[in-house]
Amino acid sequence: MSTKKEKTMGTIKYILDFLLRNIEINLLFVMLSYLLAIVINKDFETEESYGLWGIFLVYVVEMCISEANGVSNVLCLPIQIKNKYYPIILILFM
């Protein structure tokens, strides 16, 4: 999935794209955490962003949009679903 994107963009552009998107996702997470801490509960201030799920989901959605009529396996399972439903299934597995 992402290796195909890296080959078309080039390694340096891909790394920069990855880093910038990761920064955007984490800034959005921090802003949302502070907003929820103000509105709902102070415990949201100490929430942590775990792993690379956010950036992974961005690349999966891009792949699914570009190949909407294709099919993909769900994680490691031998189940194939249409690409347009794949991001929703991944969110359910999170």
Backbone as a printed PyTorch tensor [residue, N CA C, xyz], in Angstrom:
tensor([[[  0.8240,  -1.1790,   0.0000],
         [  0.0000,   0.0000,   0.0000],
         [  0.8720,   1.2470,   0.0000]],

        [[  1.6110,   1.4810,   1.0460],
         [  2.4360,   2.6830,   1.1220],
         [  3.7190,   2.5560,   0.3230]],

        [[  4.1790,   1.3330,   0.0850],
         [  5.3880,   1.1820,  -0.7260],
         [  5.1210,   1.6160,  -2.1620]],

        [[  3.9070,   1.3820,  -2.6470],
         [  3.5530,   1.8290,  -3.9920],
         [  3.5650,   3.3530,  -4.0530]],

        [[  3.0680,   3.9760,  -2.9980],
         [  3.0610,   5.4390,  -2.9290],
         [  4.4810,   5.9790,  -2.8380]],

        [[  5.3240,   5.2950,  -2.0700],
         [  6.7150,   5.7290,  -1.9440],
         [  7.4330,   5.6440,  -3.2820]],

        [[  7.1820,   4.5880,  -4.0450],
         [  7.8350,   4.4450,  -5.3510],
         [  7.4020,   5.5280,  -6.3240]],

        [[  6.1380,   5.9540,  -6.2530],
         [  5.6810,   6.9940,  -7.1750],
         [  6.1350,   8.3850,  -6.7320]],

        [[  6.1980,   8.6280,  -5.4040],
         [  6.5830,   9.9550,  -4.9010],
         [  8.0870,  10.1320,  -4.7840]],

        [[  8.7730,   9.0710,  -4.4550],
         [ 10.1870,   9.1700,  -4.1110],
         [ 10.3290,   9.1160,  -2.6010]],

        [[ 11.4520,   8.6100,  -2.1380],
         [ 11.6310,   8.3440,  -0.7110],
         [ 11.6240,   9.6160,   0.1340]],

        [[ 12.3490,  10.6390,  -0.2830],
         [ 12.4390,  11.8640,   0.5140],
         [ 11.0770,  12.5490,   0.6030]],

        [[ 10.3740,  12.6730,  -0.5310],
         [  9.0420,  13.2880,  -0.5160],
         [  8.0710,  12.4670,   0.3170]],

        [[  8.1860,  11.1620,   0.2590],
         [  7.3220,  10.2850,   1.0500],
         [  7.5770,  10.4680,   2.5440]],

        [[  8.8380,  10.5310,   2.9450],
         [  9.1750,  10.7270,   4.3640],
         [  8.6560,  12.0830,   4.8430]],

        [[  8.8330,  13.1260,   4.0450],
         [  8.3160,  14.4430,   4.4120],
         [  6.7940,  14.4400,   4.5050]],

        [[  6.1350,  13.7900,   3.5550],
         [  4.6810,  13.6620,   3.5740],
         [  4.2280,  12.9320,   4.8390]],

        [[  4.9140,  11.8460,   5.1630],
         [  4.6010,  11.0590,   6.3490],
         [  4.7520,  11.9000,   7.6140]],

        [[  5.8620,  12.6210,   7.7220],
         [  6.1140,  13.4400,   8.9060],
         [  5.1070,  14.5840,   9.0530]],

        [[  4.8210,  15.2700,   7.9490],
         [  3.8760,  16.3820,   8.0140],
         [  2.4670,  15.9110,   8.3720]],

        [[  2.0430,  14.7970,   7.7850],
         [  0.7210,  14.2630,   8.1190],
         [  0.6650,  13.8040,   9.5690]],

        [[  1.7360,  13.2190,  10.0410],
         [  1.7790,  12.7710,  11.4270],
         [  1.7050,  13.9650,  12.3850]],

        [[  2.3860,  15.0440,  12.0530],
         [  2.3210,  16.2650,  12.8640],
         [  0.9020,  16.8230,  12.8570]],

        [[  0.2710,  16.8700,  11.6850],
         [ -1.1010,  17.3730,  11.5890],
         [ -2.0620,  16.5400,  12.4350]],

        [[ -1.9440,  15.2270,  12.3470],
         [ -2.8280,  14.3350,  13.0960],
         [ -2.6280,  14.5260,  14.5970]],

        [[ -1.3840,  14.6170,  15.0390],
         [ -1.1230,  14.7580,  16.4710],
         [ -1.5120,  16.1410,  16.9970]],

        [[ -1.3620,  17.1860,  16.1860],
         [ -1.8410,  18.5030,  16.6080],
         [ -3.3590,  18.5220,  16.7360]],

        [[ -4.0380,  17.8850,  15.7980],
         [ -5.4860,  17.7640,  15.8800],
         [ -5.8900,  16.9920,  17.1360]],

        [[ -5.1570,  15.9320,  17.4470],
         [ -5.4260,  15.1440,  18.6480],
         [ -5.2460,  15.9750,  19.9180]],

        [[ -4.1790,  16.7610,  19.9830],
         [ -3.9190,  17.5950,  21.1630],
         [ -5.0230,  18.6370,  21.3230]],

        [[ -5.3990,  19.2840,  20.2240],
         [ -6.4660,  20.2900,  20.3030],
         [ -7.7830,  19.6660,  20.7360]],

        [[ -8.1030,  18.5040,  20.2010],
         [ -9.3340,  17.8210,  20.5760],
         [ -9.2930,  17.3820,  22.0380]],

        [[ -8.1500,  16.9190,  22.5050],
         [ -8.0120,  16.5100,  23.9040],
         [ -8.2300,  17.6830,  24.8490]],

        [[ -7.6330,  18.8170,  24.5410],
         [ -7.8160,  19.9780,  25.4000],
         [ -9.2460,  20.4980,  25.3510]],

        [[ -9.8670,  20.4610,  24.1800],
         [-11.2590,  20.8750,  24.0680],
         [-12.1630,  19.9700,  24.9030]],

        [[-11.9450,  18.6610,  24.8170],
         [-12.7310,  17.7250,  25.6140],
         [-12.4410,  17.8790,  27.1060]],

        [[-11.2120,  18.2310,  27.4470],
         [-10.8740,  18.4560,  28.8570],
         [-11.6100,  19.6710,  29.4060]],

        [[-11.7780,  20.6900,  28.6000],
         [-12.4900,  21.8880,  29.0350],
         [-13.9900,  21.6210,  29.1290]],

        [[-14.5250,  20.9410,  28.1270],
         [-15.9710,  20.7560,  28.0420],
         [-16.4730,  19.6070,  28.9130]],

        [[-15.7850,  18.4800,  28.9090],
         [-16.3230,  17.2810,  29.5510],
         [-15.6230,  16.9410,  30.8580]],

        [[-14.3250,  16.6340,  30.7770],
         [-13.6440,  16.1060,  31.9510],
         [-12.1510,  16.4190,  31.8550]],

        [[-11.5360,  16.7850,  32.9540],
         [-10.1050,  17.1100,  32.9730],
         [ -9.2090,  15.9200,  32.6250]],

        [[ -9.7240,  14.7040,  32.7390],
         [ -8.9200,  13.5150,  32.4370],
         [ -8.4940,  13.4430,  30.9740]],

        [[ -9.2030,  14.1250,  30.0970],
         [ -8.8340,  14.1040,  28.6820],
         [ -7.5130,  14.8260,  28.4160]],

        [[ -7.0810,  15.6940,  29.3390],
         [ -5.8050,  16.3930,  29.1740],
         [ -4.6210,  15.4410,  29.1460]],

        [[ -4.7370,  14.3400,  29.8360],
         [ -3.6130,  13.4100,  29.9600],
         [ -3.7020,  12.2290,  28.9980]],

        [[ -4.6250,  12.2690,  28.0510],
         [ -4.7300,  11.1920,  27.0670],
         [ -3.4930,  11.1780,  26.1800]],

        [[ -3.1410,   9.9960,  25.6970],
         [ -1.9610,   9.8440,  24.8490],
         [ -2.3710,   9.3560,  23.4670]],

        [[ -1.5990,   9.7640,  22.5030],
         [ -1.8000,   9.2830,  21.1400],
         [ -0.9810,   8.0080,  20.9750]],

        [[ -1.6540,   6.9110,  20.7100],
         [ -0.9870,   5.6140,  20.6510],
         [ -0.6360,   5.2160,  19.2260]],

        [[  0.6200,   4.9690,  18.9820],
         [  1.0720,   4.3570,  17.7440],
         [  0.8510,   5.1700,  16.4930]],

        [[  0.8090,   4.4510,  15.4060],
         [  0.6880,   5.0700,  14.0900],
         [ -0.6720,   4.8010,  13.4370]],

        [[ -1.7000,   4.5010,  14.2420],
         [ -3.0090,   4.2070,  13.6760],
         [ -3.5510,   5.3710,  12.8710]],

        [[ -3.3410,   6.5890,  13.3330],
         [ -3.8630,   7.7560,  12.6280],
         [ -3.2950,   7.8920,  11.2310]],

        [[ -1.9890,   7.8130,  11.1200],
         [ -1.3470,   7.9460,   9.8090],
         [ -1.6420,   6.7340,   8.9350]],

        [[ -1.7280,   5.5650,   9.5400],
         [ -2.0880,   4.3510,   8.8030],
         [ -3.4800,   4.5020,   8.2090]],

        [[ -4.4110,   5.0240,   8.9900],
         [ -5.7770,   5.2000,   8.5110],
         [ -5.8370,   6.2160,   7.3660]],

        [[ -5.0270,   7.2580,   7.4250],
         [ -4.9810,   8.2460,   6.3300],
         [ -4.5490,   7.5720,   5.0320]],

        [[ -3.4920,   6.7800,   5.0820],
         [ -3.0070,   6.1170,   3.8730],
         [ -3.9840,   5.0590,   3.3800]],

        [[ -4.6590,   4.3800,   4.2790],
         [ -5.6550,   3.3790,   3.8740],
         [ -6.8340,   4.0580,   3.1800]],

        [[ -7.2980,   5.1700,   3.7290],
         [ -8.4130,   5.8900,   3.1080],
         [ -8.0220,   6.3840,   1.7170]],

        [[ -6.8080,   6.9040,   1.5760],
         [ -6.3400,   7.3340,   0.2420],
         [ -6.3350,   6.1750,  -0.7420]],

        [[ -5.8380,   5.0110,  -0.2990],
         [ -5.8040,   3.8410,  -1.1640],
         [ -7.2130,   3.3990,  -1.5400]],

        [[ -8.1160,   3.4310,  -0.5830],
         [ -9.4820,   3.0050,  -0.8440],
         [-10.2140,   3.9630,  -1.7790]],

        [[ -9.9140,   5.2400,  -1.6840],
         [-10.5300,   6.2120,  -2.5840],
         [ -9.9950,   6.0360,  -4.0020]],

        [[ -8.7020,   5.7860,  -4.1270],
         [ -8.1130,   5.6490,  -5.4640],
         [ -8.5050,   4.3350,  -6.1360]],

        [[ -8.7770,   3.2990,  -5.3540],
         [ -9.1800,   1.9960,  -5.9040],
         [-10.5040,   1.5670,  -5.2690]],

        [[-11.5520,   2.3650,  -5.4760],
         [-12.8260,   2.1580,  -4.7780],
         [-13.4990,   0.8330,  -5.1340]],

        [[-13.3010,   0.3450,  -6.3250],
         [-13.9780,  -0.8910,  -6.7350],
         [-13.1670,  -2.1510,  -6.4220]],

        [[-11.9820,  -2.0000,  -5.8490],
         [-11.1370,  -3.1440,  -5.5250],
         [-11.5540,  -3.8010,  -4.2200]],

        [[-10.8550,  -4.8710,  -3.8820],
         [-11.1050,  -5.5670,  -2.6190],
         [ -9.7860,  -5.6780,  -1.8530]],

        [[ -9.9070,  -5.7870,  -0.5340],
         [ -8.7360,  -5.9120,   0.3320],
         [ -9.0220,  -6.9130,   1.4330]],

        [[ -7.9410,  -7.5130,   1.9560],
         [ -8.0840,  -8.4040,   3.1050],
         [ -8.1950,  -7.5660,   4.3710]],

        [[ -8.9760,  -8.0490,   5.3240],
         [ -9.1200,  -7.3670,   6.6040],
         [ -7.9850,  -7.8170,   7.5030]],

        [[ -7.0190,  -6.9040,   7.7240],
         [ -5.8400,  -7.1680,   8.5340],
         [ -5.2140,  -8.4940,   8.1250]],

        [[ -5.1260,  -9.4640,   9.0170],
         [ -4.5130, -10.7610,   8.6890],
         [ -5.5500, -11.8440,   8.4150]],

        [[ -6.7950, -11.4910,   8.4320],
         [ -7.8650, -12.4710,   8.2560],
         [ -8.0690, -12.7930,   6.7790]],

        [[ -8.5340, -14.0000,   6.4710],
         [ -8.7750, -14.3570,   5.0650],
         [-10.1300, -13.8700,   4.5680]],

        [[-10.5430, -12.7010,   4.9930],
         [-11.8310, -12.1330,   4.5960],
         [-11.5550, -10.9680,   3.6550]],

        [[-12.2090, -10.9730,   2.5110],
         [-12.0490,  -9.8700,   1.5730],
         [-13.3120,  -9.0190,   1.5720]],

        [[-13.1110,  -7.7100,   1.6380],
         [-14.2410,  -6.7840,   1.5690],
         [-13.9140,  -5.7000,   0.5500]],

        [[-14.9560,  -5.0050,   0.0910],
         [-14.7510,  -3.9230,  -0.8640],
         [-13.9950,  -2.7850,  -0.1970]],

        [[-13.1800,  -2.1190,  -0.9900],
         [-12.3450,  -1.0370,  -0.4550],
         [-13.1550,   0.1050,   0.1430]],

        [[-14.3580,   0.3450,  -0.3660],
         [-15.1260,   1.4570,   0.1710],
         [-15.5850,   1.2130,   1.6040]],

        [[-15.6130,  -0.0580,   2.0600],
         [-15.9890,  -0.3780,   3.4360],
         [-14.7770,  -0.6280,   4.3310]],

        [[-13.5950,  -0.7110,   3.7570],
         [-12.3970,  -1.0840,   4.5010],
         [-12.0500,  -0.1290,   5.6500]],

        [[-12.0680,   1.2150,   5.4610],
         [-11.7630,   2.1090,   6.5940],
         [-12.7400,   1.9440,   7.7570]],

        [[-13.9890,   1.7050,   7.4670],
         [-14.9950,   1.5250,   8.5170],
         [-14.6850,   0.2700,   9.3210]],

        [[-14.3130,  -0.8170,   8.6440],
         [-13.9580,  -2.0660,   9.3260],
         [-12.7220,  -1.8570,  10.2070]],

        [[-11.7360,  -1.1310,   9.6950],
         [-10.5270,  -0.8720,  10.5010],
         [-10.8500,  -0.0800,  11.7600]],

        [[-11.7180,   0.9030,  11.6510],
         [-12.1140,   1.6970,  12.8170],
         [-12.8190,   0.8100,  13.8320]],

        [[-13.6370,  -0.1150,  13.3680],
         [-14.3130,  -1.0450,  14.2780],
         [-13.3260,  -1.9540,  14.9920]],

        [[-12.2310,  -2.3470,  14.3210],
         [-11.2210,  -3.1970,  14.9360],
         [-10.3490,  -2.4340,  15.9320]],

        [[-10.2840,  -1.1010,  15.8070],
         [ -9.4540,  -0.3200,  16.7290],
         [-10.0630,  -0.4240,  18.0850]]])
